[in-house]
Coordinates of C-alpha atoms in Angstrom, one line a residue:
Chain C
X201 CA -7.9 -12.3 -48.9
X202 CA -6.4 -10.0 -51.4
X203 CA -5.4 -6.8 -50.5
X204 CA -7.1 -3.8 -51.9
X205 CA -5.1 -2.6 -54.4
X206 CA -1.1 -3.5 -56.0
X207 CA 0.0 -0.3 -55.1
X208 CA 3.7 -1.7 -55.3
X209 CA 4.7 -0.5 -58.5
X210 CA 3.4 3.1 -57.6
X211 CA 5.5 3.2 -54.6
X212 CA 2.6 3.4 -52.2
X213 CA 4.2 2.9 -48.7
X214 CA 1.1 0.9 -47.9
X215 CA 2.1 -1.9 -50.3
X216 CA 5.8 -1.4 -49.7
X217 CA 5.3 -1.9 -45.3
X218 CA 3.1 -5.4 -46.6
X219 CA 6.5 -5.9 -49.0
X220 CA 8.9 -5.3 -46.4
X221 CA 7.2 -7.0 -43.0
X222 CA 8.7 -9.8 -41.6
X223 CA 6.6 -11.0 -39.1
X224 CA 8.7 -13.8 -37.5
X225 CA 11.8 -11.3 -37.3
X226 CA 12.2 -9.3 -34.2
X227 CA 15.6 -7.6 -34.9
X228 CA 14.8 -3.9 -37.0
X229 CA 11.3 -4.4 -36.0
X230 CA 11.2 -1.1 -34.2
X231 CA 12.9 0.6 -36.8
X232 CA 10.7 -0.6 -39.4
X233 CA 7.5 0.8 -37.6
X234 CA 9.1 3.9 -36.9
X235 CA 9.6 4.3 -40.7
X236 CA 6.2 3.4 -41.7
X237 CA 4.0 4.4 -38.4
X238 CA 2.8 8.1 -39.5
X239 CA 1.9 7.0 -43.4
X240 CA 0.9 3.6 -42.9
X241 CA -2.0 3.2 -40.1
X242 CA -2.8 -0.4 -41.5
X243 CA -1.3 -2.8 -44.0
X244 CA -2.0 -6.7 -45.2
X245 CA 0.8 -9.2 -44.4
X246 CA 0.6 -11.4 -46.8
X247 CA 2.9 -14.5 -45.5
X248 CA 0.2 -15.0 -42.4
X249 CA -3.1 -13.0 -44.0
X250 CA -3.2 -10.4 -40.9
X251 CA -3.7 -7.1 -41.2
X252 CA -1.4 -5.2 -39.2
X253 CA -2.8 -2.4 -37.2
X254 CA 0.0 0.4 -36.2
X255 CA -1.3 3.0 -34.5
X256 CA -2.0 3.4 -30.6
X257 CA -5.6 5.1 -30.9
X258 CA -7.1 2.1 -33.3
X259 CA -5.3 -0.1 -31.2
X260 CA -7.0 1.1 -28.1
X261 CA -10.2 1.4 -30.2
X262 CA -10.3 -2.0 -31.1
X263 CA -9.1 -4.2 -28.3
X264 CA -12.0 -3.9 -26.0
X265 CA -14.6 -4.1 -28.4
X266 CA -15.4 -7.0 -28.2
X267 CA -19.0 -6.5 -29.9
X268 CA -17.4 -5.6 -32.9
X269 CA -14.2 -8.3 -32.6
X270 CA -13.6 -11.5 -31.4
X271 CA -10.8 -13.2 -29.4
X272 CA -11.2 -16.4 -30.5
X273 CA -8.2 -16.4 -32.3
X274 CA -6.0 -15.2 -30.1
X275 CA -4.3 -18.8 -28.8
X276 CA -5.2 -20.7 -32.2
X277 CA -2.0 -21.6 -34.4
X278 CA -1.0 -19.2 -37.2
X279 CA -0.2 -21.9 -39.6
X280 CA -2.9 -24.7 -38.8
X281 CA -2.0 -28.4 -37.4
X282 CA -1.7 -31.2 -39.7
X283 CA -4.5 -33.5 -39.3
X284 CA -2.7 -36.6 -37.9
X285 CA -1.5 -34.5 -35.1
X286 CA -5.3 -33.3 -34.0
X287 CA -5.9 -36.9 -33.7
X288 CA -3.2 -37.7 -32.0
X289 CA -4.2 -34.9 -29.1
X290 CA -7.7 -36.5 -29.6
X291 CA -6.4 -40.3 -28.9
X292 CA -4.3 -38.7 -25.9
X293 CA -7.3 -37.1 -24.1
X294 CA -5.9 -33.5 -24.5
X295 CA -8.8 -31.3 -23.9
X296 CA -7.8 -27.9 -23.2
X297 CA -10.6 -25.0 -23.7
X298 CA -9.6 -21.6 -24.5
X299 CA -12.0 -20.3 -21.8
X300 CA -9.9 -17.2 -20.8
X301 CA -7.8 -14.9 -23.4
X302 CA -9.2 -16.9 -26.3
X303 CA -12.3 -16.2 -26.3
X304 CA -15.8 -13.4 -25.8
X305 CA -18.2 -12.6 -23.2
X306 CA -20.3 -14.2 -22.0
X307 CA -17.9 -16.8 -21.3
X308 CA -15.1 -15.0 -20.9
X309 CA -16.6 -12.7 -18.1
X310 CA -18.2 -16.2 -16.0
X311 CA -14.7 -17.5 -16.1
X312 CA -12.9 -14.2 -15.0
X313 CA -15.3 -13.4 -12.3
X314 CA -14.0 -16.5 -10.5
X315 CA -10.1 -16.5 -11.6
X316 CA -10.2 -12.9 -10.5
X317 CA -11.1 -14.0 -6.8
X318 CA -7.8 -15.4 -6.7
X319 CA -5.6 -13.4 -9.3
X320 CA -5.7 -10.2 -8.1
X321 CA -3.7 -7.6 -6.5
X322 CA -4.5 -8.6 -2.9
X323 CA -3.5 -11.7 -3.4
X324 CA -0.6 -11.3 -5.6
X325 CA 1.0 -9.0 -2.8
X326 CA 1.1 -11.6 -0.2
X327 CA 3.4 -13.4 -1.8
X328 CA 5.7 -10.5 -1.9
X329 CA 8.2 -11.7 0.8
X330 CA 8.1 -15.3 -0.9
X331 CA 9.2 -13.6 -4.4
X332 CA 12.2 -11.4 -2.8
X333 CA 13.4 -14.7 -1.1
X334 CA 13.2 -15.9 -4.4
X335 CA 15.5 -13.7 -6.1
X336 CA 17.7 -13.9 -3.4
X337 CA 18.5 -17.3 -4.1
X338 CA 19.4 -16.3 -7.6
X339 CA 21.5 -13.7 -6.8
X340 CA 23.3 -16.1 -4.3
X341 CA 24.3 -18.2 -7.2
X342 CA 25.7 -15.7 -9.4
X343 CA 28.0 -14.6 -6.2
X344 CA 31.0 -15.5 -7.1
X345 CA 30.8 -16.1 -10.9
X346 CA 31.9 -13.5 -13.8
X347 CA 30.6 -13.8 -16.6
X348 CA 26.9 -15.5 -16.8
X349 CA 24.0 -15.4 -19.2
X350 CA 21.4 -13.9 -17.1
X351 CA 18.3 -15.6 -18.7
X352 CA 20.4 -19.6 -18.2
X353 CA 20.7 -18.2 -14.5
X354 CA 18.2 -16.2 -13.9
X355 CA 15.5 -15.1 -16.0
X356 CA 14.2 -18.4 -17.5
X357 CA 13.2 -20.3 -14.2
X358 CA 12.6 -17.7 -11.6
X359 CA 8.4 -16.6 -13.1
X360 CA 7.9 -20.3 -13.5
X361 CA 9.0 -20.6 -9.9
X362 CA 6.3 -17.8 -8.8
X363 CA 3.9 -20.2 -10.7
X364 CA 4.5 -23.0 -8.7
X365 CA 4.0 -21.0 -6.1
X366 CA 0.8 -19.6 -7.0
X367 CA -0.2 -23.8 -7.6
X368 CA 1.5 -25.4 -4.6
X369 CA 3.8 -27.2 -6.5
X370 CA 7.4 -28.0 -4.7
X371 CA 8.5 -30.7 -6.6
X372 CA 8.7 -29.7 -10.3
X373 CA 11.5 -29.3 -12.7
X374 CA 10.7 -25.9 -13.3
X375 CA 13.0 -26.6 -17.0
X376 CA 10.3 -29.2 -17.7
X377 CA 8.0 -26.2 -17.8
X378 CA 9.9 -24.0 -19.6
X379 CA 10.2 -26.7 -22.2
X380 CA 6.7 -27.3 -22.5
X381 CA 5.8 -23.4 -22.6
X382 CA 8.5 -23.0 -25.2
X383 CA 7.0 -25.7 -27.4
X384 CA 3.7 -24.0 -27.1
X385 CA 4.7 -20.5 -28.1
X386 CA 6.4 -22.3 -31.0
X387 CA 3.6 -24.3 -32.0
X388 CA 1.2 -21.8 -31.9
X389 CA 2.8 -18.3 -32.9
X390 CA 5.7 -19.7 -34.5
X391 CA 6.2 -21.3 -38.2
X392 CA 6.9 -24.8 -37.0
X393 CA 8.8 -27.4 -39.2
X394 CA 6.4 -30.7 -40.8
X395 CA 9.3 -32.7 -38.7
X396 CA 8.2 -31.1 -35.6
X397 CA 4.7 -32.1 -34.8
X398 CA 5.1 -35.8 -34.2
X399 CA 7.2 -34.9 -30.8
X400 CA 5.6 -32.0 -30.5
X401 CA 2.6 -33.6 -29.9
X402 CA 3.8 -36.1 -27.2
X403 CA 5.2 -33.6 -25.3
X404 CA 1.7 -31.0 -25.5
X405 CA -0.5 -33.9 -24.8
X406 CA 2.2 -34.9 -21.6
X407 CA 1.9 -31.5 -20.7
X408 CA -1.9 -32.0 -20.6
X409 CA -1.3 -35.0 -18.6
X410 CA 0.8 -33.0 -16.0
X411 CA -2.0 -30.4 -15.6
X412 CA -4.4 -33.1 -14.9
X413 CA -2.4 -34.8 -12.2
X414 CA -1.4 -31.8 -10.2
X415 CA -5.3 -30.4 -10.5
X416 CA -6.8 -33.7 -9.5
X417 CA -6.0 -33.9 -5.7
X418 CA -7.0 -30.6 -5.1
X419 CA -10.9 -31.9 -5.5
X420 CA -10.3 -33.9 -2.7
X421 CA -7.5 -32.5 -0.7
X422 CA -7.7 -28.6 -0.9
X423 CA -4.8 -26.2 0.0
X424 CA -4.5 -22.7 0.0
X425 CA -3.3 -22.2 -3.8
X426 CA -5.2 -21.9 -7.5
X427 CA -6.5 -24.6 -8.4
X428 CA -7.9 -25.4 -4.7
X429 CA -9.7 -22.0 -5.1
X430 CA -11.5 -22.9 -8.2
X431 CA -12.6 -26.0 -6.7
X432 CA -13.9 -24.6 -3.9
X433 CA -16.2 -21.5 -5.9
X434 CA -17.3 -24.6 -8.1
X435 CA -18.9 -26.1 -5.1
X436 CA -19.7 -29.0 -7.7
X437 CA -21.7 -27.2 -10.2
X438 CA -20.7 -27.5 -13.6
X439 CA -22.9 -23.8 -14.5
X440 CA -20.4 -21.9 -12.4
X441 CA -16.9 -23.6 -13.5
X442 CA -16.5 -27.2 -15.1
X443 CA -13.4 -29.3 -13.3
X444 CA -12.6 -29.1 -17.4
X445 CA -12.3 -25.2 -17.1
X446 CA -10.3 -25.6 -14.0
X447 CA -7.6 -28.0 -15.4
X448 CA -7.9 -25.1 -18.2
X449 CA -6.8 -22.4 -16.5
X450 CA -4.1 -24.2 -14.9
X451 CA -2.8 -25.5 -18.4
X452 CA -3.1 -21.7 -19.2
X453 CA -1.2 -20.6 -16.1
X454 CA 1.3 -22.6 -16.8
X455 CA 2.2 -21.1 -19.9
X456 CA 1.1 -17.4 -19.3
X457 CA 2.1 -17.1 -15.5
X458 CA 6.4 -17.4 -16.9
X459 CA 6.9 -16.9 -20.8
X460 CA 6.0 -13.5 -20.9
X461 CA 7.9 -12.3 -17.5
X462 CA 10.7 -14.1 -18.5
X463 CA 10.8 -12.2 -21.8
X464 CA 10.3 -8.7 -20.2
X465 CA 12.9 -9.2 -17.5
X466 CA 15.6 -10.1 -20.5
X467 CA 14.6 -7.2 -22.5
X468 CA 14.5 -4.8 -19.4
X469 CA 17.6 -5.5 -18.2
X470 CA 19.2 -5.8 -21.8
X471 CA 17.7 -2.4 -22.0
X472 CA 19.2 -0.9 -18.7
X473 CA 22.2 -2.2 -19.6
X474 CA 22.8 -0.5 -22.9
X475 CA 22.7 2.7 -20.7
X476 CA 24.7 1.7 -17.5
X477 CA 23.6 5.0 -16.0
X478 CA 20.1 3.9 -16.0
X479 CA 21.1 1.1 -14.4
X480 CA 23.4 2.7 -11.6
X481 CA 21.0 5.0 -10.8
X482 CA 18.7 2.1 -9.8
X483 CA 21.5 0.5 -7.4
X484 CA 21.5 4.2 -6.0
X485 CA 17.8 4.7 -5.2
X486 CA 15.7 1.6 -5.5
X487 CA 12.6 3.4 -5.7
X488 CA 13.1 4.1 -9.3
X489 CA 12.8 0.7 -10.0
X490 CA 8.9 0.7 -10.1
X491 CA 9.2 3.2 -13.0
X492 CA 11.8 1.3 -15.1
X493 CA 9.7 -2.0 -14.9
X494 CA 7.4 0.3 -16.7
X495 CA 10.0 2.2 -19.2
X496 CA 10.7 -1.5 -20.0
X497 CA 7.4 -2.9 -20.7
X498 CA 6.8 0.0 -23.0
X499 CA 9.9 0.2 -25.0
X500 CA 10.8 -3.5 -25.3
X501 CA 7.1 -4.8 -24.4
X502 CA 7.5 -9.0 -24.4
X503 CA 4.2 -9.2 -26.3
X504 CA 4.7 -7.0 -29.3
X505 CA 1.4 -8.1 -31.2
X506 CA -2.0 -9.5 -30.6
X507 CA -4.7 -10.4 -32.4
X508 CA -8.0 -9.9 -33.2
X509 CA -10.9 -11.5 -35.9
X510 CA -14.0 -8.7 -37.2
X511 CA -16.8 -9.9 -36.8
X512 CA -18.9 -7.1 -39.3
X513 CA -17.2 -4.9 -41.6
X514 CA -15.2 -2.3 -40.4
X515 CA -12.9 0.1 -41.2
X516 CA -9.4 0.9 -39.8
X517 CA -7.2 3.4 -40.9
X518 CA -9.3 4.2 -43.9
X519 CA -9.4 0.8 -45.4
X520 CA -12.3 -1.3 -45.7
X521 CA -12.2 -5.0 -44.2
X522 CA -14.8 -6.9 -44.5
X523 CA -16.2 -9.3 -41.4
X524 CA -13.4 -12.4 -40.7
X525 CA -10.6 -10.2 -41.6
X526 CA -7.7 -11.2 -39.3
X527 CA -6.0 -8.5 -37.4
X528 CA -2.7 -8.3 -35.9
X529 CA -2.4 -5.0 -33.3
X530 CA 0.9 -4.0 -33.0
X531 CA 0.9 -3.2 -29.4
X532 CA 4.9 -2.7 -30.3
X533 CA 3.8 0.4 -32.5
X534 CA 1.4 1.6 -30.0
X535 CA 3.8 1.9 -27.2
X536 CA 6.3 4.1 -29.5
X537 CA 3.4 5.9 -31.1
X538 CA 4.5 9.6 -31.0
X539 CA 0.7 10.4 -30.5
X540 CA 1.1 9.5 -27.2
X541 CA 4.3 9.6 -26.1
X542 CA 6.8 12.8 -26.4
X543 CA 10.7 11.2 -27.9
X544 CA 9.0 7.8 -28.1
X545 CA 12.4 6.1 -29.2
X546 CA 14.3 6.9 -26.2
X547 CA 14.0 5.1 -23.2
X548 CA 13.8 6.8 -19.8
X549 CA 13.3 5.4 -16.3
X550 CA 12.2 8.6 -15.5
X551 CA 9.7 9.2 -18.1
X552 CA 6.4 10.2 -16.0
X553 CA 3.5 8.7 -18.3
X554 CA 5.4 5.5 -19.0
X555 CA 3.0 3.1 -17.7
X556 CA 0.9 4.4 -20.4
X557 CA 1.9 1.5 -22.4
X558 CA -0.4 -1.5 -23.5
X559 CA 1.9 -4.2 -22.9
X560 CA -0.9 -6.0 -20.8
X561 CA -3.6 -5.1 -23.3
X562 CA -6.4 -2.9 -22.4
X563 CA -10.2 -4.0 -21.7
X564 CA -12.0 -7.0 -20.8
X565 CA -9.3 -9.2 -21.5
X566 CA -6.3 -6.8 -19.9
X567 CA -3.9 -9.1 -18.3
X568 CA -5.1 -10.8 -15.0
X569 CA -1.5 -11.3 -14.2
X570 CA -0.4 -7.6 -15.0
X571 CA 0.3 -7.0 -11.2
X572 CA 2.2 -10.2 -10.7
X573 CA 4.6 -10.0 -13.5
X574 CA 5.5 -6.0 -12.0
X575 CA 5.9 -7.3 -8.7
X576 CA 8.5 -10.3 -9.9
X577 CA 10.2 -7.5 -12.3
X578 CA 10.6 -4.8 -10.1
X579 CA 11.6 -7.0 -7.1
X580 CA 14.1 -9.0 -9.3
X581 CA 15.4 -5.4 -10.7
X582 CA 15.9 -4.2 -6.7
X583 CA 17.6 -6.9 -6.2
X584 CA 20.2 -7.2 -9.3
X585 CA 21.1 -3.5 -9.1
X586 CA 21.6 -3.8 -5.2
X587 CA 23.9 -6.6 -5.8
X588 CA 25.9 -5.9 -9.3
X589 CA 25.9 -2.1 -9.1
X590 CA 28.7 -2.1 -11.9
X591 CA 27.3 -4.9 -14.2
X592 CA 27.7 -4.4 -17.6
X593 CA 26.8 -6.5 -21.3
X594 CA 29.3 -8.8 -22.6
X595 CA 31.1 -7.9 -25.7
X596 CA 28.7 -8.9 -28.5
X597 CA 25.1 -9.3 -26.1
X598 CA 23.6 -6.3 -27.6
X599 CA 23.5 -8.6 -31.0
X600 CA 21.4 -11.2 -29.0
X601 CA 19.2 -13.3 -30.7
X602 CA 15.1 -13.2 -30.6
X603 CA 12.8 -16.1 -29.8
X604 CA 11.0 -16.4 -33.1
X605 CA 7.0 -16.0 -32.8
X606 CA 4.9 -13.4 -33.7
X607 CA 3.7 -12.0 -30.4
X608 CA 6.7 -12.8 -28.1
X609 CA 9.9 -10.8 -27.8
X610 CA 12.7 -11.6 -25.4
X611 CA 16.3 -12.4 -25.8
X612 CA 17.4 -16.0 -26.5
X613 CA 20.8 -14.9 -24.0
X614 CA 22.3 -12.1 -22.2
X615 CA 25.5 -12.5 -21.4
X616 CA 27.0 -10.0 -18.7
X617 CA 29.8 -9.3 -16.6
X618 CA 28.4 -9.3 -13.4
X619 CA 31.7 -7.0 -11.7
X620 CA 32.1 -6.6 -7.7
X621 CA 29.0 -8.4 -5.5
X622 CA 28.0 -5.8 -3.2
X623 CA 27.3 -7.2 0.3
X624 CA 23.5 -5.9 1.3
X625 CA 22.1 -5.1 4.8
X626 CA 20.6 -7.7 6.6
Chain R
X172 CA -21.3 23.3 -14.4
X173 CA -20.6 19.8 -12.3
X174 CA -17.8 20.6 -10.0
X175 CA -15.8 17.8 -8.3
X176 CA -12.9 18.2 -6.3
X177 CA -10.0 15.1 -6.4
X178 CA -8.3 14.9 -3.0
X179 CA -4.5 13.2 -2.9
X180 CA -3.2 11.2 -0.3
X181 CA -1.0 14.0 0.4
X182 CA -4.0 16.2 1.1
X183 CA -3.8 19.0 -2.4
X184 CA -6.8 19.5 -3.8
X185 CA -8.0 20.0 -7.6
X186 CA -11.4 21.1 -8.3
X187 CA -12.5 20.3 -12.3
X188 CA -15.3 21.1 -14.2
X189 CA -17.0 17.8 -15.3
X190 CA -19.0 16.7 -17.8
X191 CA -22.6 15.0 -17.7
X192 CA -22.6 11.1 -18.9
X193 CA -18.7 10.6 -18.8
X194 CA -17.5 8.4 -16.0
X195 CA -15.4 9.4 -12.6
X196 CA -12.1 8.1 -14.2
X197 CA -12.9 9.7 -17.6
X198 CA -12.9 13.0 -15.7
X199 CA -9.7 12.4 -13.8
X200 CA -7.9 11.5 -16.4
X201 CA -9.2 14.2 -18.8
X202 CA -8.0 16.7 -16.0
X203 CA -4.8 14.8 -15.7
X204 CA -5.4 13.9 -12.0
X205 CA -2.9 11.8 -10.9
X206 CA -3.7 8.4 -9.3
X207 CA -6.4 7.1 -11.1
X208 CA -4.8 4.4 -13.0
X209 CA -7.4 2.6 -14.6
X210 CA -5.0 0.3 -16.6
X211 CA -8.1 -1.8 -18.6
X212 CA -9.4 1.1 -19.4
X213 CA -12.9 1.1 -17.8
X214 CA -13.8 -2.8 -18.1
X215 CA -13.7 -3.8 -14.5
X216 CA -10.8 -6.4 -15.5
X217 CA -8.0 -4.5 -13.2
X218 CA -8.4 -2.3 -10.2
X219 CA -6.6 0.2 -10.5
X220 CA -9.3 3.4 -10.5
X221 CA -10.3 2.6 -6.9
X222 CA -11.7 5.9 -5.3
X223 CA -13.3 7.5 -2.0
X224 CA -16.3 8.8 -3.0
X225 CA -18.0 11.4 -0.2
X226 CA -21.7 11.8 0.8
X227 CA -22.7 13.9 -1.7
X228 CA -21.3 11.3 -4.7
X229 CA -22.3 8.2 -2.9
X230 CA -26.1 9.4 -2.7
X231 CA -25.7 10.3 -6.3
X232 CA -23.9 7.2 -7.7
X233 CA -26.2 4.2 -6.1
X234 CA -25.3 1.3 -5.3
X235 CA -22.6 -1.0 -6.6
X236 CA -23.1 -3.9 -8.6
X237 CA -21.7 -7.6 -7.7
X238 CA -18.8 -7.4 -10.6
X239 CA -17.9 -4.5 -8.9
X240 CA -18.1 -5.1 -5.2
X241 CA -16.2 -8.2 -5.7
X242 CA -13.7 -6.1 -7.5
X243 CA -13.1 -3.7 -5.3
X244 CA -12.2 -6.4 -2.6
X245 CA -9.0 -7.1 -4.6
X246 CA -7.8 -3.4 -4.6
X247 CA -4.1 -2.6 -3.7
X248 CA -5.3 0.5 -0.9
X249 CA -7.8 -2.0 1.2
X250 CA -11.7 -1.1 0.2
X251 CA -13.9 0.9 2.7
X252 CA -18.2 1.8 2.8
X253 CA -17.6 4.4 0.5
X254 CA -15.4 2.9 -2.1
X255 CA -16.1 2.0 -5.8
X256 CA -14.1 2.1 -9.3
X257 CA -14.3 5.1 -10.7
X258 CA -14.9 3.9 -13.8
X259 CA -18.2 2.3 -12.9
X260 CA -20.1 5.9 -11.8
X261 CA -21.3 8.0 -14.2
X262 CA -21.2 12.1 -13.8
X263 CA -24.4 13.5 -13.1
X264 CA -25.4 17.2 -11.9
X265 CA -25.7 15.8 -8.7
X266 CA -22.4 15.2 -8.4
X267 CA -22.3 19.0 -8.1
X268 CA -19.5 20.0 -5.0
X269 CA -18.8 16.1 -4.7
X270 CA -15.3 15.1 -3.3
X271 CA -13.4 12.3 -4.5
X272 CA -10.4 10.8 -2.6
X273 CA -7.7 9.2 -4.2
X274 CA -6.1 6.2 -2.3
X275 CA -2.6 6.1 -1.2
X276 CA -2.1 3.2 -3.7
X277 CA -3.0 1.4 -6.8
X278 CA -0.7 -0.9 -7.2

């Protein structure tokens, strides 16, 4: 698609934001929509064809419609797979469906009526003791140590340890997991290398593998977790959920139930701890906590963009796309929007409307794990600040680097000093 | 004029002047009530605009349908007879006087 005028050599900021986008580059992203936000609602990125949409109210405008936009492509690979490797998943039996974020009603709202009857709220908070043990353990470990990079001891395993949870699993390297989810972020939102697909490929189609092995002997042998559930609102009839769609959602679970928690606990305490005070004030009155998770998943949101297809002509921001035009909603720029939100670039644990963000997306397709991913946040934040009241960044982890996809933000490390341990009441 | 009056947990009261054809959360959070969440917006996808409703709004609103009964057993403050979402009932004048009561929690 071309874009609808070269208004480069005029100056026009429109051409200059498509000029100056990096899409794969997390660090000055914030800056650059800052720049751009108020002049530039909607502008072509050329290196992916997406049109990047920048303000909160078309965000908001477009997301739930989904008569007028589709989610299909939400999970399919920015740069498509090279043949060989399609029929490699083919030969392998990999047969994921993208029944859930990927896709439109009606299908979308048959298959969420049923996941919903076991992620929810009700549920989710029943596993609140379970979780705090959790993060007890963690902070157990650090005890005793100095200097640590939080996500290597913290932040990578402990959501992939709520999703075993959540699928009764007790005997899983939860790094295998992590592997596997960081191959598919890569894969699919990342610019991956020709020399990666051929492993790639064995490990996404062992992945697959996995999934069907831990769903299979639920069928026959229920318990009291996810995939047991799904099994037992089939009732054996392929109209209300295939056993296909089931070993679906788990392969989805176990990629959307850690990667994006693990991001937004790196980037909220990186955040917190670029203002200690923030911090301290935390290990003073735990009850703020609930309100930073929020601070933190608006001003360093772990999914900065999402995306959208038209499926009619529309027009955003003045500019006229015709139907199939890709869309990439910077859900980034909408949290910092100053339409919304008064001093958008500063970050405040107090800040009263700050759950006002759309880190979990808004409409039919708003995140089914949205609860979850606050409880495991705030409960790891109580617990951290309880613990390591004086912890501070290492010299240099402000520089950290950024996993490099499109949609994901998080920190690659985050080295701190953790200072005294601070003994807690039983 | 369609007067309803949002209740806290805490017991304070606001009385707003709503308008015909926008929904129970719309009005909330057009009045800035606090406590209606409604995180997806009004898509029946989170839970989080849960509401009391009183006689008066519960003759006038009808009857839940199944997306949203099964919804509302998930919310955080546990459902009663006269729950819904708030984003599923519409204002109408005879909503007139109604009382809506916020629950201590959405999660």
């Amino acid at each position: 698609m071309n874009a609808p005028f070269d208004g480069a050599a005029s100056g026009c900021p429109m051409a200059a934001a498509s000029a100056d986008f990096q899409p794969f580059e997390h660090r000055g992203m914030y800056e650059f929509l800052a720049k751009i936000r108020e002049e530039v609602p909607i502008f072509h990125a050329p290196e992916i064809d997406y049109w990047v949409v920048t303000r909160r109210a078309d965000i908001e405008a477009i997301m739930p419609d989904s008569d007028r936009f589709t989610a299909v492509l939400t999970t399919q690979p920015i740069f498509p797979w090279p043949q060989e490797t399609l029929t490699y998943l083919q030969e392998r039996k990999f047969a994921h469906e993208a029944i859930q974020v990927a896709c439109d009603p009606p299908l979308h709202t048959r298959v969420k009526n049923h996941v919903t009857k076991f992620l929810n709220i009700r549920q989710f908070m029943s596993y609140e003791p379970a979780i705090r043990e959790l993060a007890r353990s963690y902070v157990q470990k650090l005890k005793g140590q100095e200097t640590v990079d939080l996500v290597d001891a913290v932040t990578y395993e402990y959501p992939a340890q709520v999703v075993f949870m959540l699928l009764g699993v007790n005997d899983f390297d939860p790094r295998q997991i992590k592997k596997w989810g960081d191959l598919r972020l890569h894969m699919i939102w990342g610019r991956p290398e020709e020399t990666d697909f051929e492993q790639a490929a064995r490990d996404l189609a062992d992945f697959w593998d996995y999934t069907v092995d831990l769903v299979a002997p639920r069928k026959a042998d229920p318990k009291d977790d996810y995939p047991s559930k799904m099994f037992e609102l089939r009732g054996g009839d392929d109209e209300v959920l295939t056993e296909n769609e089931i070993r679906s959602l788990v392969f989805g679970l176990l990629l959307a139930g850690h990667e994006t928690t693990t991001n937004a606990a790196g980037n909220l305490i990186l955040e917190l701890l670029k203002r200690r005070e923030q911090w301290r004030a935390i290990a003073q009155d735990p009850a703020l906590a609930k309100n930073a998770v929020e601070e933190g998943l608006r001003y360093a949101t772990s999914v900065v963009a999402w995306r959208r297809r038209a499926k009619e002509p529309v027009t955003i921001g003045g500019v006229d796309l015709p139907a199939g035009a890709n869309l990439l909603l910077s859900l980034a720029s909408a949290n910092r929007d100053p339409a919304l939100f008064e001093e958008p670039e500063t970050f405040d644990i107090a800040r009263k409307d700050a759950r006002n963000h759309m880190a979990f997306g808004k409409g039919l397709h708003h995140c089914v794990g949205a609860p979850l991913a606050r409880l495991e946040l705030r409960i790891l934040l109580e617990e951290l600040t309880a613990a390591f009241p004086e912890m501070r960044l290492a010299e240099g982890a402000e520089d950290t680097d950024f996993t490099k996809t499109l949609s994901f933000r998080g920190p690659a490390q985050l080295r701190v000093h953790l200072g005294p341990y601070k003994e807690q009441d039983a | 004029m369609i007067d309803i009056t949002f209740i806290q947990p805490d017991g304070s009261q606001k009385t707003v002047a709503a308008k015909a054809g926008h929904t129970i959360m719309e009005t909330a959070q057009a009045h800035g009530i606090d406590g209606v969440i409604a995180e997806c917006g009004g898509s029946m996808a989170c839970a989080t605009c849960h509401v009391f409703l009183d006689d008066i709004a519960l003759t006038a609103a009808g009857p839940a349908s199944d997306s949203e009964d099964d919804m509302l057993e998930f919310a955080a403050t546990p459902r009663a007879d006269n729950s819904r979402l708030s984003c599923q009932v519409t204002v109408t004048d005879a909503l007139n006087g109604a009382q809506i009561t916020i629950p201590e929690t959405q999660f």
